[in-house]
Coordinates of C-alpha atoms and ligand atoms in Angstrom, one line a residue:
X1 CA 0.0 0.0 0.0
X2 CA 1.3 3.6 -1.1
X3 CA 1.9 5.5 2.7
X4 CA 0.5 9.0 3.0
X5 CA 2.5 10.7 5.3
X6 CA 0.4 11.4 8.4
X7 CA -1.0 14.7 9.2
X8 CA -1.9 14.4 12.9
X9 CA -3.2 17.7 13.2
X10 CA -6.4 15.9 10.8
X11 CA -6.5 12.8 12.1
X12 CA -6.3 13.6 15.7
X13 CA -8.5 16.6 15.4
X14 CA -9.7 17.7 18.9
X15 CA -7.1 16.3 20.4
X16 CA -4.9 18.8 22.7
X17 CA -3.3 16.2 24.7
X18 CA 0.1 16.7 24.3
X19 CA 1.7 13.1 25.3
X20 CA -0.6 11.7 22.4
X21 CA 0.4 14.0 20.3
X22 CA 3.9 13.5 21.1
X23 CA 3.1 10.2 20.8
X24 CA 2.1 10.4 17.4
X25 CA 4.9 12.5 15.7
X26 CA 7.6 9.4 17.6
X27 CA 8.4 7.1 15.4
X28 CA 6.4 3.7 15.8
X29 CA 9.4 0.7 16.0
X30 CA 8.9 -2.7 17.1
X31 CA 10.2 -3.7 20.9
X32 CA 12.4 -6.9 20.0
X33 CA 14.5 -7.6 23.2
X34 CA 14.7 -4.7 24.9
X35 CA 15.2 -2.3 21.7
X36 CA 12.9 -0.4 19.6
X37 CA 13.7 -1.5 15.6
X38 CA 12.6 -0.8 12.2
X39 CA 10.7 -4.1 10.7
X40 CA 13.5 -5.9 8.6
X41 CA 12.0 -5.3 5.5
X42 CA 11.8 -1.8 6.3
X43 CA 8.4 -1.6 5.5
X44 CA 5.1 0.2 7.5
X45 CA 1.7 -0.1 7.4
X46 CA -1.1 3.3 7.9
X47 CA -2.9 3.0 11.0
X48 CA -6.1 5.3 10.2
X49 CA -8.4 7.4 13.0
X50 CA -11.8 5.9 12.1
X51 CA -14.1 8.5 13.0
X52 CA -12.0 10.7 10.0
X53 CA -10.7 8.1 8.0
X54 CA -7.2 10.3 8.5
X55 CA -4.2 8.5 8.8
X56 CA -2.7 8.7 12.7
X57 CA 0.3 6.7 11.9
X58 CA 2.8 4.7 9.7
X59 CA 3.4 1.6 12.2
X60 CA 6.7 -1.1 11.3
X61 CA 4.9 -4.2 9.3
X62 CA 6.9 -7.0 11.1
X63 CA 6.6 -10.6 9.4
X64 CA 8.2 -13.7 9.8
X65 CA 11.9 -12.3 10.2
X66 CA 10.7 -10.2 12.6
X67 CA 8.9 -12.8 15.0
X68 CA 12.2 -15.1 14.1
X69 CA 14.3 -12.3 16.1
X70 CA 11.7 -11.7 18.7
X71 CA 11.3 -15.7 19.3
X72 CA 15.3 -15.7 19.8
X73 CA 15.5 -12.9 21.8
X74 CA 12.7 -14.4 24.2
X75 CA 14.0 -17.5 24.2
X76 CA 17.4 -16.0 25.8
X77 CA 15.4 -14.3 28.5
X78 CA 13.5 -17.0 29.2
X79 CA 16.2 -20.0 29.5
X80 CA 19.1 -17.7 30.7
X81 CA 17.6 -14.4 32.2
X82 CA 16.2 -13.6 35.4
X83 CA 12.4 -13.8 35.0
X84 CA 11.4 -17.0 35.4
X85 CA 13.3 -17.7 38.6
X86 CA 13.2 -14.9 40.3
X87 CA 11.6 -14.2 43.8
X88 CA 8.1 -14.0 43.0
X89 CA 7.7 -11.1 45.3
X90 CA 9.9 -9.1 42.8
X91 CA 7.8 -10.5 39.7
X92 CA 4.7 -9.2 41.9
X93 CA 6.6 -5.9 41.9
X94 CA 6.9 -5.6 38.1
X95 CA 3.7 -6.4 37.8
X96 CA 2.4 -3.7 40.2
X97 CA 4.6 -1.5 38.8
X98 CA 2.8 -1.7 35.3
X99 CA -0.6 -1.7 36.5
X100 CA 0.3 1.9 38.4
X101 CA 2.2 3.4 35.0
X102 CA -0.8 2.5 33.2
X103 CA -3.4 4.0 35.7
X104 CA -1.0 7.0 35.6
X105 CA -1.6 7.3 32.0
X106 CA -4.9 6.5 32.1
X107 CA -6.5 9.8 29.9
X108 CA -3.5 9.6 27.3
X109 CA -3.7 6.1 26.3
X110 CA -7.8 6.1 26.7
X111 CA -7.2 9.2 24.3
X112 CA -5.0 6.5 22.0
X113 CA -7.3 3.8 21.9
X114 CA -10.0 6.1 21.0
X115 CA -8.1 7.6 18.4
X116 CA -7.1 4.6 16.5
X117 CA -10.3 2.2 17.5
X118 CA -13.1 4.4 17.8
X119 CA -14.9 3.3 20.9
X120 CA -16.1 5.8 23.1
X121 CA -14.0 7.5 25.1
X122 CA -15.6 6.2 28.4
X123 CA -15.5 2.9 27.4
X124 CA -11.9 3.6 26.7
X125 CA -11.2 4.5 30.0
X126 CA -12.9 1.8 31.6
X127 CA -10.8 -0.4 29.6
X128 CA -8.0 1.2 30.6
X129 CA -8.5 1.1 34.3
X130 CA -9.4 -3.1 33.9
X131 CA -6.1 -3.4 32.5
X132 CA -4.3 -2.2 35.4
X133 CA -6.7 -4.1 37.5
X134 CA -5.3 -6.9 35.6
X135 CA -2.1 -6.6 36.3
X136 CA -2.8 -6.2 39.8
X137 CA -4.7 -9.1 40.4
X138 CA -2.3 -11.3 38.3
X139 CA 0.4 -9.8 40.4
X140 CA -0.9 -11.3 43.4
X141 CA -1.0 -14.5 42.1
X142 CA 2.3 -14.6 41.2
X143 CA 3.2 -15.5 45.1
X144 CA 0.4 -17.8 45.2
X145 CA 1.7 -20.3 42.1
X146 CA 0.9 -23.7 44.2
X147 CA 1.9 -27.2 43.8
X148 CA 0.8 -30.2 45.8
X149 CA 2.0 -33.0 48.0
X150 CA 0.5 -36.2 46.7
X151 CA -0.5 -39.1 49.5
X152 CA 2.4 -41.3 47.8
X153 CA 3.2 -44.6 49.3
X154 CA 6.0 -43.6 52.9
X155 CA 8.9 -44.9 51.0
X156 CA 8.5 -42.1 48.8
X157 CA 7.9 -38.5 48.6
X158 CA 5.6 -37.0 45.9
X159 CA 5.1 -33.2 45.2
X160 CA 4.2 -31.5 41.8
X161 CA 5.8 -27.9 41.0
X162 CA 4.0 -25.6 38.6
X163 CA 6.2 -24.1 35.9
X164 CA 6.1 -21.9 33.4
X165 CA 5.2 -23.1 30.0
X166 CA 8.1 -21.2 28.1
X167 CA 7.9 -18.2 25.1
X168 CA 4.0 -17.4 24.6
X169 CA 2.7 -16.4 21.6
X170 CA 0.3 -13.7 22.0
X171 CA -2.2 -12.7 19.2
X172 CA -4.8 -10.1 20.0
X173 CA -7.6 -8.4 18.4
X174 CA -8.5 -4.8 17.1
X175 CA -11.8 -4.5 19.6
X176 CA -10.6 -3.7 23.0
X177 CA -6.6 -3.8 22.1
X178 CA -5.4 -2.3 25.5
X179 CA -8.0 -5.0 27.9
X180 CA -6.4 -7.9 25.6
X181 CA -3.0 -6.9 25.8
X182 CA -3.8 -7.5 29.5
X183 CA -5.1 -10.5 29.7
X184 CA -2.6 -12.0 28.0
X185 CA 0.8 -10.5 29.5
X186 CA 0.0 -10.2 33.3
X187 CA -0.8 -13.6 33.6
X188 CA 1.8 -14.6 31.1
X189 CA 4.0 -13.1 33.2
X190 CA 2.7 -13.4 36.7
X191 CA 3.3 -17.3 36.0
X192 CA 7.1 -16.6 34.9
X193 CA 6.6 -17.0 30.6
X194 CA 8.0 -14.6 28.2
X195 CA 5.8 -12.7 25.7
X196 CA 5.5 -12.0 21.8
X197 CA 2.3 -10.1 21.3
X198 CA 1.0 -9.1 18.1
X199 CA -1.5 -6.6 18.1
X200 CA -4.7 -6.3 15.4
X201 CA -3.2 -4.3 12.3
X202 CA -6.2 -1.9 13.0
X203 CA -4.9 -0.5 16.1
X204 CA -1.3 -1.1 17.1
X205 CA -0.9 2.1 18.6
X206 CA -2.1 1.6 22.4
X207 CA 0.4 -1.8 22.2
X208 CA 2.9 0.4 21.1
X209 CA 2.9 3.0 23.9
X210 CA 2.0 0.6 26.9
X211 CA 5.4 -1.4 25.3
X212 CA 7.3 1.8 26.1
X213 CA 5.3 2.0 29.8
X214 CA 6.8 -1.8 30.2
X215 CA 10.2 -0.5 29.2
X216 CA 9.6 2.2 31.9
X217 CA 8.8 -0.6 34.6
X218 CA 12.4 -1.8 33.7
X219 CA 11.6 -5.2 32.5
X220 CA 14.5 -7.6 31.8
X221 CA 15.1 -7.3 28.0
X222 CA 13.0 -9.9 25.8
X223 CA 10.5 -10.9 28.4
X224 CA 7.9 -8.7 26.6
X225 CA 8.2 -8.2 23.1
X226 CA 5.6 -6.6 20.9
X227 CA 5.8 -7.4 16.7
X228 CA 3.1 -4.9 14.7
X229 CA 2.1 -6.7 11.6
X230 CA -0.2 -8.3 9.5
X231 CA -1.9 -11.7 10.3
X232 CA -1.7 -13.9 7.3
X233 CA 2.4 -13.3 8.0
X234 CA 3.3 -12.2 11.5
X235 CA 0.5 -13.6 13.5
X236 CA 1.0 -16.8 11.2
X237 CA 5.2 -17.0 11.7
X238 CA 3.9 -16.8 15.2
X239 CA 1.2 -19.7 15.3
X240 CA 3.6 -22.1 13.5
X241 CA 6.7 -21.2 15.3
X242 CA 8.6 -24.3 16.1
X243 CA 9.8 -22.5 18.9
X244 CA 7.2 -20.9 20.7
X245 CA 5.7 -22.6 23.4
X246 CA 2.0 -21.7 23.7
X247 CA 0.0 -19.7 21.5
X248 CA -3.3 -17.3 23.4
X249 CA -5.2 -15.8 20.8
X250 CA -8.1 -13.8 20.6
X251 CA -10.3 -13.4 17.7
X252 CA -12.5 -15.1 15.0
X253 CA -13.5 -18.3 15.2
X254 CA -12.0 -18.7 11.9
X255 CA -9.0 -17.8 12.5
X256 CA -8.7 -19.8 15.6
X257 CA -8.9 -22.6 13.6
X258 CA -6.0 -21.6 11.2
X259 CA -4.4 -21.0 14.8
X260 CA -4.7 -24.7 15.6
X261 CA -3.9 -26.0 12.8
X262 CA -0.6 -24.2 12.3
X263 CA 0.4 -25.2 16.2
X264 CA 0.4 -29.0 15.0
X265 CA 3.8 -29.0 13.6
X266 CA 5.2 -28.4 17.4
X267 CA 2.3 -29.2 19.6
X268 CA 2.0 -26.1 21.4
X269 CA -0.2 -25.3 23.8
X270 CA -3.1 -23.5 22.5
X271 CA -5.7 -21.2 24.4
X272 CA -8.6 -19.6 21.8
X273 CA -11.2 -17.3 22.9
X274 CA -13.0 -16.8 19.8
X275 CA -16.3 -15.4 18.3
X276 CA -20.0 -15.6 19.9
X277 CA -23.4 -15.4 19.2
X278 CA -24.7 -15.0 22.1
X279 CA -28.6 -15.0 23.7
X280 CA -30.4 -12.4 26.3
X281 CA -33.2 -14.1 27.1
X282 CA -36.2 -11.9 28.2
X283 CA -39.2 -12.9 30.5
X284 CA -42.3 -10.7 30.9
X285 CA -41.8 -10.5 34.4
X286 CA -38.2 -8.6 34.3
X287 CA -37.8 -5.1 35.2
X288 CA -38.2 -3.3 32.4
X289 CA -36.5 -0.3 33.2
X290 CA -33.2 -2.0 33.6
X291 CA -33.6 -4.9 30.9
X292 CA -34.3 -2.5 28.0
X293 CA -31.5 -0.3 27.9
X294 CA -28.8 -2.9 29.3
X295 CA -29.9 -5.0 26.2
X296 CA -29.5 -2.5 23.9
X297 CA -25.9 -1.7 25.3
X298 CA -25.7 -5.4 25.1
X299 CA -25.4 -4.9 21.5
X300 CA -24.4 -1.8 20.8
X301 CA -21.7 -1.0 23.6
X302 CA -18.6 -0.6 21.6
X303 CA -21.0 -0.4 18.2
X304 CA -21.2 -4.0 19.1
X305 CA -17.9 -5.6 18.5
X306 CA -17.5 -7.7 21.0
X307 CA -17.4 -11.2 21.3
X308 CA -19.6 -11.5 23.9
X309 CA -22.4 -9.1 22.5
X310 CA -26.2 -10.2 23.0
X311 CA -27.4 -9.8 19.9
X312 CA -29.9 -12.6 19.8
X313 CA -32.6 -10.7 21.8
X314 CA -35.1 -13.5 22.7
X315 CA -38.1 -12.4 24.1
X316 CA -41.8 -14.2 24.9
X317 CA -44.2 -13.8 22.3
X318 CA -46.8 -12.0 24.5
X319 CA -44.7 -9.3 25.3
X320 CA -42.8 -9.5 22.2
X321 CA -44.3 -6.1 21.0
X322 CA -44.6 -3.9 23.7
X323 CA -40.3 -5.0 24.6
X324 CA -39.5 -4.3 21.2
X325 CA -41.0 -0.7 21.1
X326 CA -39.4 0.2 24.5
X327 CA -35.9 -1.5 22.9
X328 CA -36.2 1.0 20.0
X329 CA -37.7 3.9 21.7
X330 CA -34.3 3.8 23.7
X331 CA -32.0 2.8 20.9
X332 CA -33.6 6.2 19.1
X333 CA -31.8 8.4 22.3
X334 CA -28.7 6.2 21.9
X335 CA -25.5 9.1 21.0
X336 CA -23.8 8.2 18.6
X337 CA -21.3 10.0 16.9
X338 CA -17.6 12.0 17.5
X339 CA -16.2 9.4 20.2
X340 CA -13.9 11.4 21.9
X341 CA -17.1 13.4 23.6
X342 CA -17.3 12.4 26.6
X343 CA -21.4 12.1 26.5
X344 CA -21.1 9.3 23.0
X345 CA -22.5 6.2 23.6
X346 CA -21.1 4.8 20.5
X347 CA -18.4 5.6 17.8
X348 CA -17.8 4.7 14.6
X349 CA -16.8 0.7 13.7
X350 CA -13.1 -0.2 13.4
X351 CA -12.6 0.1 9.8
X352 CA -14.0 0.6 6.1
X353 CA -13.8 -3.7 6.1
X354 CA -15.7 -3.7 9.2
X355 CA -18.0 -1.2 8.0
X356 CA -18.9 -3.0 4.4
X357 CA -19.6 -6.5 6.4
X358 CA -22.0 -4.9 8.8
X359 CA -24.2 -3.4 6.2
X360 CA -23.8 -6.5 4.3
X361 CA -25.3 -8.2 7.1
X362 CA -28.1 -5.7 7.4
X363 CA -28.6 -6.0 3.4
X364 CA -28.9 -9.9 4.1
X365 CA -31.2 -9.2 7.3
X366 CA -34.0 -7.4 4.8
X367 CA -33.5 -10.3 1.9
X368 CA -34.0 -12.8 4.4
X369 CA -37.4 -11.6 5.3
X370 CA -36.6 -9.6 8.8
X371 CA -37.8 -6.1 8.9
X372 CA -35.5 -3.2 10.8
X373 CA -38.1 -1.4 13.6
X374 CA -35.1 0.9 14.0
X375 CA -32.1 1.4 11.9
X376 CA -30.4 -0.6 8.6
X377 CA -29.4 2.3 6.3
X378 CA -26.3 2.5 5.3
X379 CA -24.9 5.8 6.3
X380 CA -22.7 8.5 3.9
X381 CA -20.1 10.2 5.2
X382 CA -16.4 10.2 7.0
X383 CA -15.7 7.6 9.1
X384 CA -17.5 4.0 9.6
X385 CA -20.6 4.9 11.4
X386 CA -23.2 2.0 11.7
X387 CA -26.6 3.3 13.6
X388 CA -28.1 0.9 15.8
X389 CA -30.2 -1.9 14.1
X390 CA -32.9 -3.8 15.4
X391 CA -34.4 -6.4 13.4
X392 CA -37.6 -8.3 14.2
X393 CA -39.6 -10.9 12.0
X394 CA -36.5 -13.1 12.7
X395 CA -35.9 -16.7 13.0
X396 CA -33.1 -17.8 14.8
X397 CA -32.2 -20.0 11.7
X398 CA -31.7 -17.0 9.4
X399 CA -28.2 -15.7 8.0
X400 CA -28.3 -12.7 11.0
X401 CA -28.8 -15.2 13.9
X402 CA -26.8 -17.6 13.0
X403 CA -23.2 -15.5 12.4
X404 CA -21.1 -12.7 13.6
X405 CA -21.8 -9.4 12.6
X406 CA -19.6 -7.8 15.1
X407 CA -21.6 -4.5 14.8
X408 CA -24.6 -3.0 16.8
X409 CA -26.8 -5.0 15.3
X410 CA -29.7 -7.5 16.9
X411 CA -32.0 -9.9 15.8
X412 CA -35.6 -9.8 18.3
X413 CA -36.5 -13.7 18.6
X414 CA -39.9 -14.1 20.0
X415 CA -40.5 -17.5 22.2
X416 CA -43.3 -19.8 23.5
X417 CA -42.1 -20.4 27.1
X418 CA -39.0 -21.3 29.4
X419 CA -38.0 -24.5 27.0
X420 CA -38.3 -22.9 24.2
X421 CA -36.0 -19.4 25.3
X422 CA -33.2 -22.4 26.2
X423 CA -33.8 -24.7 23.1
X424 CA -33.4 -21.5 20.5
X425 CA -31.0 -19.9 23.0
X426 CA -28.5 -23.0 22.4
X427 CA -29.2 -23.3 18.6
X428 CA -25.7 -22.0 17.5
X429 CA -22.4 -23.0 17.0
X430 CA -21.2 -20.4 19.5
X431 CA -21.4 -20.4 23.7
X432 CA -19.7 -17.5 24.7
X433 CA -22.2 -15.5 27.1
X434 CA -26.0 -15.6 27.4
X435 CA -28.1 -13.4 29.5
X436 CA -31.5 -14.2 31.4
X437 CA -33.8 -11.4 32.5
X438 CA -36.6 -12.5 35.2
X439 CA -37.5 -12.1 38.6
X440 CA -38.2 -15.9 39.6
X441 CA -34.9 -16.5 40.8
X442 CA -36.0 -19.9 40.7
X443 CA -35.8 -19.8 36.8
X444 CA -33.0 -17.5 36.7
X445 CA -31.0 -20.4 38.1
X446 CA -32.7 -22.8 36.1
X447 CA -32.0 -21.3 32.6
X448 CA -28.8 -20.1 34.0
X449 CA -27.7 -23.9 34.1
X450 CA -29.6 -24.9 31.3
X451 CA -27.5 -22.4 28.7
X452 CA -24.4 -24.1 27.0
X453 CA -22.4 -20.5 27.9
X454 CA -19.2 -20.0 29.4
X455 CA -20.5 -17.0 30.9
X456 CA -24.1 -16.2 32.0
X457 CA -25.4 -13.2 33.5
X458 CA -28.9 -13.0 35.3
X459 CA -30.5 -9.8 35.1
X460 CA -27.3 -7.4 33.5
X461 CA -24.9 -7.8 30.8
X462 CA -21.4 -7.8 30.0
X463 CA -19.9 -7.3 33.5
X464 CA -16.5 -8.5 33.1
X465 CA -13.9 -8.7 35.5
X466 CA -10.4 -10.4 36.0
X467 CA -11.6 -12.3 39.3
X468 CA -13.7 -14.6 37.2
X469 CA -12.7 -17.3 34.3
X470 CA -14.1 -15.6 30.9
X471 CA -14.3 -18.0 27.5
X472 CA -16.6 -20.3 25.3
X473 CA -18.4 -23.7 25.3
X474 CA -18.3 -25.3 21.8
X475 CA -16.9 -23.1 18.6
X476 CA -16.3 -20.1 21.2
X477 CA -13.0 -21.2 22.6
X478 CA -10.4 -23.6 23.8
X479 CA -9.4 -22.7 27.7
X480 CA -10.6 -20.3 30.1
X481 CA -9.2 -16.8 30.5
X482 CA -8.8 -14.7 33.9
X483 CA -9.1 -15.8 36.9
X484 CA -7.2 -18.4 38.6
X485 CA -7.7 -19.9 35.4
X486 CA -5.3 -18.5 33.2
X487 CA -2.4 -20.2 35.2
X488 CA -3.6 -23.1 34.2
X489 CA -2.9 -21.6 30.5
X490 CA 0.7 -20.6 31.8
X491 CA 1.9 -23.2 33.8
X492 CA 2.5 -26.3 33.1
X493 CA 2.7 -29.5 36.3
X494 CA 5.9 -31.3 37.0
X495 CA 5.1 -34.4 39.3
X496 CA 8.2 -34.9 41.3
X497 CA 8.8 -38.6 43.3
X498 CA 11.7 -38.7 45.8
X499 CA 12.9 -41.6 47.3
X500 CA 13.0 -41.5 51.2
Ligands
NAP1 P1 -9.1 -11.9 13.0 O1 -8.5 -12.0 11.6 O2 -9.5 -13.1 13.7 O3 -8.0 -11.1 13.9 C1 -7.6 -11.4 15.2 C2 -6.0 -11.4 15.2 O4 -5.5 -12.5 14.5 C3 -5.4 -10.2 14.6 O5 -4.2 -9.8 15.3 C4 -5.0 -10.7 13.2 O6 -4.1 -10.0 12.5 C5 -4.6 -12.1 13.5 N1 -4.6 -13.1 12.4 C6 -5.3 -13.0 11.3 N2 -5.0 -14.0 10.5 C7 -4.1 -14.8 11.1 C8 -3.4 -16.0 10.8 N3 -3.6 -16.7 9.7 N4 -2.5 -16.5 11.7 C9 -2.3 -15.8 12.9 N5 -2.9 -14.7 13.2 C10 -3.8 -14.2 12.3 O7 -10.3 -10.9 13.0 P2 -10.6 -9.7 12.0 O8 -10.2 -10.1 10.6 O9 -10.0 -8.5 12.6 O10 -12.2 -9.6 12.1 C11 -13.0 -10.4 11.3 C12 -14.2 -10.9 12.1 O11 -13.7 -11.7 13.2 C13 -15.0 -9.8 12.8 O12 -16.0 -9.3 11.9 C14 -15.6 -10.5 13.9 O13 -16.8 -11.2 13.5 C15 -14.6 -11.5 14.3 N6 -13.8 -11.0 15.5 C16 -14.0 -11.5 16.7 C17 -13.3 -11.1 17.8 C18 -13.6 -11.6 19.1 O14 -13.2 -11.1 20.1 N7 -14.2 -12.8 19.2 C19 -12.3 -10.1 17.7 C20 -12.1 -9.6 16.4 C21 -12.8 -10.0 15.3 P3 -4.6 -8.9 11.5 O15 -5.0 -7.8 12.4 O16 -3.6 -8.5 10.6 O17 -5.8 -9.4 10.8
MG2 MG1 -8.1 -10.2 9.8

C-alpha cells in the first residue's frame, strides 16, 4: 500500500493532549528484546483514525523475520535471564509497577485507543482502568503459584511444581486492544513466561505506547516483546513457530482454527477465545426499566464488537411487542457519533472492512425476510458509522442469527415459554455469554444452568472482571481466560517422586 505521510493535526482533530500528540509525531518501532527497531523489510503499514478516516500513523509491518528475532531474543530471556526464577515477590513488583504506569496514563492512552479504535472514550477508560486491575490481580498471584504434596506410598515423597510453559505467543484483536493486551501478558508473566504479542493491524498504537510504559517498569530485556504486523504473515510466523511454546489468541472463530492448525507441527499449547453469538433471554416479568437499555448496550456497547455481544434478543411472544418498542424507543436516544465526547455512547466501527460486512449483514437481514423497527441504512459520510439496528420478523435459523456481525446490530426472537428461550437460545455454533432477565430467581438459576455459555449473567450484561474465568463452550474457545484460570494456560505441572 502507497503510505500517505500522516498529518496528525487531521486525524487527531480535537485532540490537545500533548503526550498523544507527542506520541504520534515518535516514530512507531517494534520492541524486540529490549530495543525499539525498524521491521526488517523496512516496511510500514497506515494506521487510520476511524471516525475521520485520516491517517494517525505509519506503524513497522513485522513478518516472519521479525517474530524469528523476537522468538530468539525471548528465548534468551527465558532460559538464561532472570524472570522466570526470580523471587516472586519481585515479579509481583513488576507487575504492580505496570498496572500503576498505566493508571498513571490512564487519559493519554484512553485518548489512543479512541483515536485509532473508535470506541467511546468512556469505554476507553474503563478499559483502561481493567487493564491495570489486571495486572494487579495477576500480580498477586504470582506468590500464590501452588503445587501439591500427593499421599504417595512412605517410601516415597511425591510433590508436583508448577512451571512456566516457556515463550507465549500472544495474538490479540482490534476490539478492546489495551484489555487484551492484559489478559494476555499479566498472567503470562505473573506465571514466569516470556511474551510476543501481536497486536490487530487496525490499532497497534495503544500496544505500542504501553510497550514503552513496560520499558519504563524496567523489564529484563525480551520478556515482553511486541511485533506490529499483518496476520496472514506475523501472527501466522507466530502460530507455526517451532519454537514458541504456547500460542493465546483472541479473535474469530475462523482464525482460531488456522491458529490450531498451524500449532500441530510443534504441539503447542493453545488457548482460543474466539467469536459468539450469544442469547439475552427476556421474560415478561423482568424489570423493564433496567432490561431494555442494558440489552440495547448489550449490543451496541462498543458499536457492538464484542465477542460476547447479545445480539440474539429472545423475548416471549406476549410481550414481544410492547419489549420491542421500548428496545427502539431507547436505541432512538442512543448518541452516537464523534467518540472522543465524553457524552457518546457509540463511535464509529473499526474500519471501512468492518464497515462493508455490517451493512452486508443488514442487506442480508432485509432479503431474508426480517424487517429493521429501528435502523439498517447505510450511512454516507467520514468515518465508519453504523446506527443501531434492530431487526424483528426473525428466525433464529436465518443468516443474521446464525453468524457474527460484530456490529450493533440485533436480531428480536420471539419464544413460546421457558423451554423454548433455552432450546433457541442454544441453537448456535457459538457459547460465549448468554443473559436471562426475570424475577423468579428460581428460573434464573434454572435457565442459568440450562445455557451451553461460558459465561451467564442473570439480570445485566457484560460485566466482566479479572476475578472470574471468561471463555466459550463449543466453537467459542479452547481454555478459560482470567481468573485463577489462566495459570492453568501458563503453567504447566511437573510431578516430582523422591525416594525416602
Ligand atoms: P481476525 O482476523 O481473527 O483477527 C484477530 C487477530 O488474529 C489479529 O491480530 C489478526 O491479524 C490475527 N490473524 C489474522 N489471520 C491470522 C493468521 N492466519 N494467523 C495468525 N494470526 C492471524 O479478526 P478480523 O479479521 O480482525 O475480524 C473479522 C471478524 O472476526 C469480525 O468481523 C468478527 O466477527 C470477528 N472478530 C471476533 C473477535 C472476538 O473477540 N471474538 C475479535 C475480532 C474479530 P490482523 O490484524 O492482521 O488481521
Ligand atoms: Mg483479519
Amino acid at each position: 500500500m502507497a503510505s500517505t505521510v500522516p498529518s496528525i493535526e487531521r486525524a487527531a482533530r480535537g485532540v490537545t493532549s500533548a503526550p498523544v500528540l507527542d506520541f504520534l509525531r515518535r516514530p512507531k518501532r517494534l520492541l524486540i528484546g529490549g530495543k525499539w527497531v525498524t521491521a526488517k523489510s523496512g516496511k510500514t503499514f497506515e494506521t487510520i483514525n476511524p471516525a475521520n478516516e485520516e491517517v494517525l500513523a505509519l506503524v513497522p509491518e513485522g513478518d516472519k523475520a521479525d517474530v524469528d528475532e523476537a522468538v530468539k531474543t525471548a528465548r534468551k530471556a527465558y532460559e538464561y535471564g532472570k524472570w522466570p526464577t526470580i523471587n516472586p515477590h519481585q515479579r509481583a513488583k513488576y507487575l504492580l509497577t505496570i498496572a500503576d504506569l498505566i493508571e498513571k496514563h490512564v487519559d493519554e492512552l484512553a485518548i489512543l485507543e479512541t483515536l485509532n479504535n473508535g470506541m467511546a472514550i468512556s469505554l476507553a477508560r474503563g478499559f483502561t482502568l481493567m487493564a491495570a486491575d489486571t495486572f494487579r490481580y495477576y500480580a498477586g498471584w504470582a506468590t500464590k503459584i501452588y503445587g501439591e504434596t500427593n499421599p504417595s506410598d512412605p517410601s516415597m515423597f511425591n510433590y508436583t511444581l508448577r512451571e512456566p510453559v516457556g515463550v507465549c505467543g500472544q495474538i490479540i484483536p482490534w476490539n478492546g486492544p489495551i484489555a487484551m493486551l492484559a489478559w494476555k501478558i499479566a498472567p503470562a508473566l505473573a506465571c514466569g513466561n516470556v511474551s510476543i504479542l501481536k497486536p490487530a493491524e487496525q490499532t497497534p498504537l495503544t500496544a505500542l505506547r504501553i510497550g514503552e510504559l513496560i520499558m519504563e517498569a524496567d523489564l529484563p530485556e525480551g520478556v515482553v516483546n511486541i511485533v506490529t504486523g499483518y496476520g496472514e504473515t506475523a501472527g501466522a510466523a507466530i502460530a507455526s513457530h517451532p519454537d514458541i511454546d504456547k500460542v493465546a489468541f483472541t479473535g474469530s472463530t475462523e482464525v482460531g482454527k488456522l491458529i490450531l492448525q498451524a500449532s500441530s507441527g510443534n504441539l503447542k499449547r493453545v488457548s482460543l477465545e474466539l467469536g459468539g453469538k450469544s442469547p439475552n433471554i427476556v421474560f415478561p416479568d423482568a424489570d423493564l426499566e433496567d432490561a431494555v437499555p442494558t440489552s440495547l448496550m448489550g449490543f451496541c456497547m462498543l458499536s457492538g464488537q464484542v465477542c460476547c455481544a447479545g445480539t440474539r434478543v429472545f423475548v416471549q411472544s406476549d410481550f414481544h411487542d410492547r419489549f420491542v418498542d421500548h428496545l427502539t424507543h431507547y436505541a432512538s436516544k442512543v448518541k452516537a457519533g464523534d467518540p472522543l465526547d465524553a457524552s457518546t455512547m457509540v463511535g464509529p466501527l473499526v474500519s471501512k472492512e468492518q464497515f462493508n460486512r455490517v451493512n452486508g449483514y443488514i442487506g442480508t437481514g432485509k432479503n431474508e425476510g426480517a424487517k429493521t423497527a429501528i435502523g439498517g441504512q447505510v450511512r454516507t459520510g467520514k468515518g465508519f458509522f453504523v446506527d443501531p439496528t434492530i431487526f424483528t420478523d426473525v428466525k433464529n435459523s436465518m443468516k443474521i442469527a446464525r453468524e457474527e456481525i460484530f456490529g450493533p446490530v440485533a436480531a428480536v426472537i420471539p419464544f413460546k415459554d421457558e423451554n423454548d428461550a433455552v432450546f433457541q437460545g442454544n441453537d448456535t455454533t457459538y457459547g460465549l455469554a448468554a443473559a436471562v432477565w426475570t424475577r423468579d430467581v428460581s428460573r434464573a438459576f434454572r435457565v442459568a444452568r440450562a445455557i451451553k455459555a461460558g459465561t451467564v449473567w442473570v439480570n445485566c450484561y457484560n460485566n466482566i472482571d479479572p476475578i472470574s474465568p471468561f471463555g466459550g463452550y463449543k466453537q467459542s474457545g479452547i481454555g478459560r481466560e482470567l481468573g485463577k484460570h489462566s495459570l492453568d494456560l501458563y503453567t504447566q505441572i511437573k510431578s516430582v517422586y523422591v525416594k525416602l
